[in-house]
Every structure is written in structure tokens, then in C-alpha cells.
XYZ file of C-alpha atoms in Angstrom:
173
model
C 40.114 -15.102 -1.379
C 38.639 -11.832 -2.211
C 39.086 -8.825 -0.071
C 36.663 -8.241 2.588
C 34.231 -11.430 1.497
C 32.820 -13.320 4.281
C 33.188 -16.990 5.191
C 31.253 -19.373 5.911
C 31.455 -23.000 7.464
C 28.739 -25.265 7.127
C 25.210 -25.298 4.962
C 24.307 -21.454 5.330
C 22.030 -19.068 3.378
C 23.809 -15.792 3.641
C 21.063 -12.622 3.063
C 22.539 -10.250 0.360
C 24.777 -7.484 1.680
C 22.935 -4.240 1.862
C 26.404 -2.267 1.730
C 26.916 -3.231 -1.723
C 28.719 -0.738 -4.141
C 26.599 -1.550 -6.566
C 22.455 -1.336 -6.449
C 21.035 -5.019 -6.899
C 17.465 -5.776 -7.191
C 17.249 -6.208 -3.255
C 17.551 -2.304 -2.607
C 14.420 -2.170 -4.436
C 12.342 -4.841 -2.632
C 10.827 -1.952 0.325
C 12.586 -4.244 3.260
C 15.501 -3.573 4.974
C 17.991 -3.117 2.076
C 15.647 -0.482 0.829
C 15.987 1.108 3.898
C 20.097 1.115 4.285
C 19.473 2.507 0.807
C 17.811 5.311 1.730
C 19.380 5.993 5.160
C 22.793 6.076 3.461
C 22.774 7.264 0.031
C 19.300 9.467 -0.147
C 19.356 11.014 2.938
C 22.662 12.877 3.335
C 21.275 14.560 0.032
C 17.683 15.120 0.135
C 17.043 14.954 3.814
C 13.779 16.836 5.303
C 11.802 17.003 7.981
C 8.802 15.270 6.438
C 11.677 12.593 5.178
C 12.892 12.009 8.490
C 9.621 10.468 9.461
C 10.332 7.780 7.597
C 6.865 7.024 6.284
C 5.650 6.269 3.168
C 3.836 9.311 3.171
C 4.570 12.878 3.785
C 2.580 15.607 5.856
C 3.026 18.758 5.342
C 1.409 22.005 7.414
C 1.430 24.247 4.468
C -2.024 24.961 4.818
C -1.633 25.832 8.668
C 1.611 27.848 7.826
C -0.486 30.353 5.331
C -3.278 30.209 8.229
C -5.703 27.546 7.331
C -6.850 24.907 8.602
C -5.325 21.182 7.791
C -2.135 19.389 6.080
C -1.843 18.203 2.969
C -0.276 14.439 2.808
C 1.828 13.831 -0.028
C 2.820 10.285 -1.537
C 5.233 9.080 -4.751
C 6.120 5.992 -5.977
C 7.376 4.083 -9.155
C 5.588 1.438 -11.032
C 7.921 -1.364 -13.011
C 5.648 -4.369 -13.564
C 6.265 -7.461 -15.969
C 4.262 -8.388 -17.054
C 1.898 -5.155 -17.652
C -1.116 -6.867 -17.569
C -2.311 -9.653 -15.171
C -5.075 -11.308 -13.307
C -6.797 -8.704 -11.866
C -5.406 -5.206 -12.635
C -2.105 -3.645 -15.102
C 0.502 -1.674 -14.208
C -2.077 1.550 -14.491
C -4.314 0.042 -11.607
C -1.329 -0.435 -9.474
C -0.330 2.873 -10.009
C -3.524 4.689 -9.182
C -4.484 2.360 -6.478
C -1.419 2.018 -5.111
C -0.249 5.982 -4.817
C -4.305 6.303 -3.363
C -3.724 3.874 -0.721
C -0.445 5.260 0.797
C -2.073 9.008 1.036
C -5.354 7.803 2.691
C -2.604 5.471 5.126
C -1.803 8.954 6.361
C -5.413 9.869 7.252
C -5.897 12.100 4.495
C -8.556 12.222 1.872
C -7.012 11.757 -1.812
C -7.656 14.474 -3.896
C -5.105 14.745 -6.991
C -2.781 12.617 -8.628
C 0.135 13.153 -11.045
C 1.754 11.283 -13.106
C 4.942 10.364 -15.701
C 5.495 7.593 -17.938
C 8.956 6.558 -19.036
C 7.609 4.645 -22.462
C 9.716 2.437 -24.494
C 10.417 3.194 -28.211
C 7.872 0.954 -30.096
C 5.331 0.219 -27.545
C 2.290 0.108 -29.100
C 0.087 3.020 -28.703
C -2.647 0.356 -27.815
C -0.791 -1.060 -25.430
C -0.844 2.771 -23.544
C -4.300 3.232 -24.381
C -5.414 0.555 -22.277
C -3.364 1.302 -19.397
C -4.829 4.995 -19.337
C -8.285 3.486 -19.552
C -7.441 1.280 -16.575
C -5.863 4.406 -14.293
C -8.786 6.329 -15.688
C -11.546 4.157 -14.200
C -9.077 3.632 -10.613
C -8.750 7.283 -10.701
C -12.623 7.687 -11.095
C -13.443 5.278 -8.745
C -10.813 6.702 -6.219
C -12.385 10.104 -6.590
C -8.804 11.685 -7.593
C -7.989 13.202 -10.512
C -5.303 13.897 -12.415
C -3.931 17.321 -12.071
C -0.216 17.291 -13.958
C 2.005 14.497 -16.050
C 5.229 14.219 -17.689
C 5.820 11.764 -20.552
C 9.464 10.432 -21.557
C 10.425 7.912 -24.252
C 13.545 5.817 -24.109
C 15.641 4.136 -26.611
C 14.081 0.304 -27.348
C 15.751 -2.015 -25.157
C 16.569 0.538 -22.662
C 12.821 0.325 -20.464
C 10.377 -2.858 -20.182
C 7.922 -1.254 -22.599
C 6.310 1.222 -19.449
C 6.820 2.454 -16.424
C 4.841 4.853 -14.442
C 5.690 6.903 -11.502
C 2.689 8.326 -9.625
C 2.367 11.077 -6.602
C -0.560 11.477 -4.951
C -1.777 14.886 -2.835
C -4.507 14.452 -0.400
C -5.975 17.115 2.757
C -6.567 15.948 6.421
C -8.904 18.739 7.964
């Protein structure tokens, strides 16, 4: 028997360790493996206030610290989607509308948007083009635009052809 492996008696479902020593695709499913995740490994590092919350958002008083009026809300998240098209939206969509939703969760009004693409060595440039269409017309519809980017390519085999990580910035008067 392997050191510190439970047992079990009986027909059972065990739910996957969150303490593993390894990540596995459940620390990356936003329940409560995510959260050990975080609580453990991120935090002790790149704790803030704003973190602490523990939102999916983050408020900060900036403005009210350089005496004006409002907070600017703050989201970022990462996009891996296979496949990058389907019914209904792309990977770009998701992006856009998903980064837009989580600032205006925090009461704010979405203003600006960045974004970086990790791209895959031979995705074809097509392939891009139409997911920058797609976050074009989200971000126009969204009223946001896009105010900084970063774009990274990666060795073939090494990424799923794209992935996109978007933050969002929006102000709560």
C-alpha cells in the first residue's frame, strides 16, 4: 500500500484530493479545489487586500485615494477552449464577454479591456483573424475597448492552437 493513500470499503466515489503535489485539471475547474489552490499556494505569495476578498473581481479606491470620486473594479481571467469555435460564440466571445460580465458583477461600468494571446506555432493566421473579429464585435457591443495586449507564440505542440487571457477595468461612481 502506498504511503498516506486512503482506503476504502465498499462501492465509493472518492472526490479528487485537493492537496495534491501535483496540479490536475480539478484545480482549474473554479470549485473548491480551485479554491485550496489559491488559499494555499497563491496567497502566501501574492496576497492583497483586494485578494483577500475573495471575489472574482477586484475594487480598488485609487480614484478616492488621489481625491476623486469612485473605484475602479478590476477583473482577469484565462481563456483555454477546445474546441475554438462552437455553437454560439469562440474562444474570443468568451473572452470579451466573459472578463465584461465579472467587472459589471462588481457594480461597475466596463470601460477597457486588455488582452494577451499565447498562439501556437502554425495556427493559421485565419484562424486568429476570426477570433479578433468575434472579440471585436463583443467588445463593441459591450461598449469596452481595448486599451493594451501582449502577444506570445509557443513551440507547436506546446499550446492548443490559442489561448487568451483577458482583464477588464471598469468605474463605479
Amino acid at each position: 500500500m502506498l504511503k498516506n493513500t486512503p482506503t476504502f470499503e465498499g462501492p465509493v466515489c472518492p472526490l479528487p484530493l485537493a492537496h495534491n503535489e501535483q496540479i490536475v485539471m480539478g484545480h482549474g475547474s473554479g470549485g473548491r479545489m480551485t479554491q485550496d489552490l489559491i488559499q494555499r499556494v497563491f496567497f502566501p505569495h501574492l496576497n492583497s487586500s483586494a485578494l483577500a476578498e475573495g471575489n472574482d473581481f477586484a475594487r480598488l479606491n485609487l480614484l478616492a485615494e488621489a481625491g476623486l470620486q469612485g473605484s475602479l473594479s478590476v477583473s482577469t481571467d484565462s481563456h483555454i477552449v477546445t474546441p475554438l469555435f462552437f455553437p454560439g460564440g469562440d474562444i474570443g466571445k468568451l473572452a470579451v464577454c466573459g472578463t465584461v460580465n465579472d467587472v459589471a458583477m462588481s457594480g461597475a461600468v466596463p470601460l477597457f479591456l486588455t488582452a494577451g494571446f499565447i498562439l501556437e506555432e502554425g495556427l493559421p493566421v485565419e484562424t486568429l483573424e476570426r477570433v479578433l473579429v468575434s472579440m471585436e464585435a463583443a467588445a463593441r457591443e459591450a461598449g469596452v475597448q481595448f486599451v493594451a495586449g501582449d502577444t506570445k507564440v509557443a513551440e507547436r505542440g506546446k499550446v492548443d492552437g490559442l489561448y487568451i487571457n483577458t482583464t477588464g477595468i471598469g468605474w463605479t461612481p
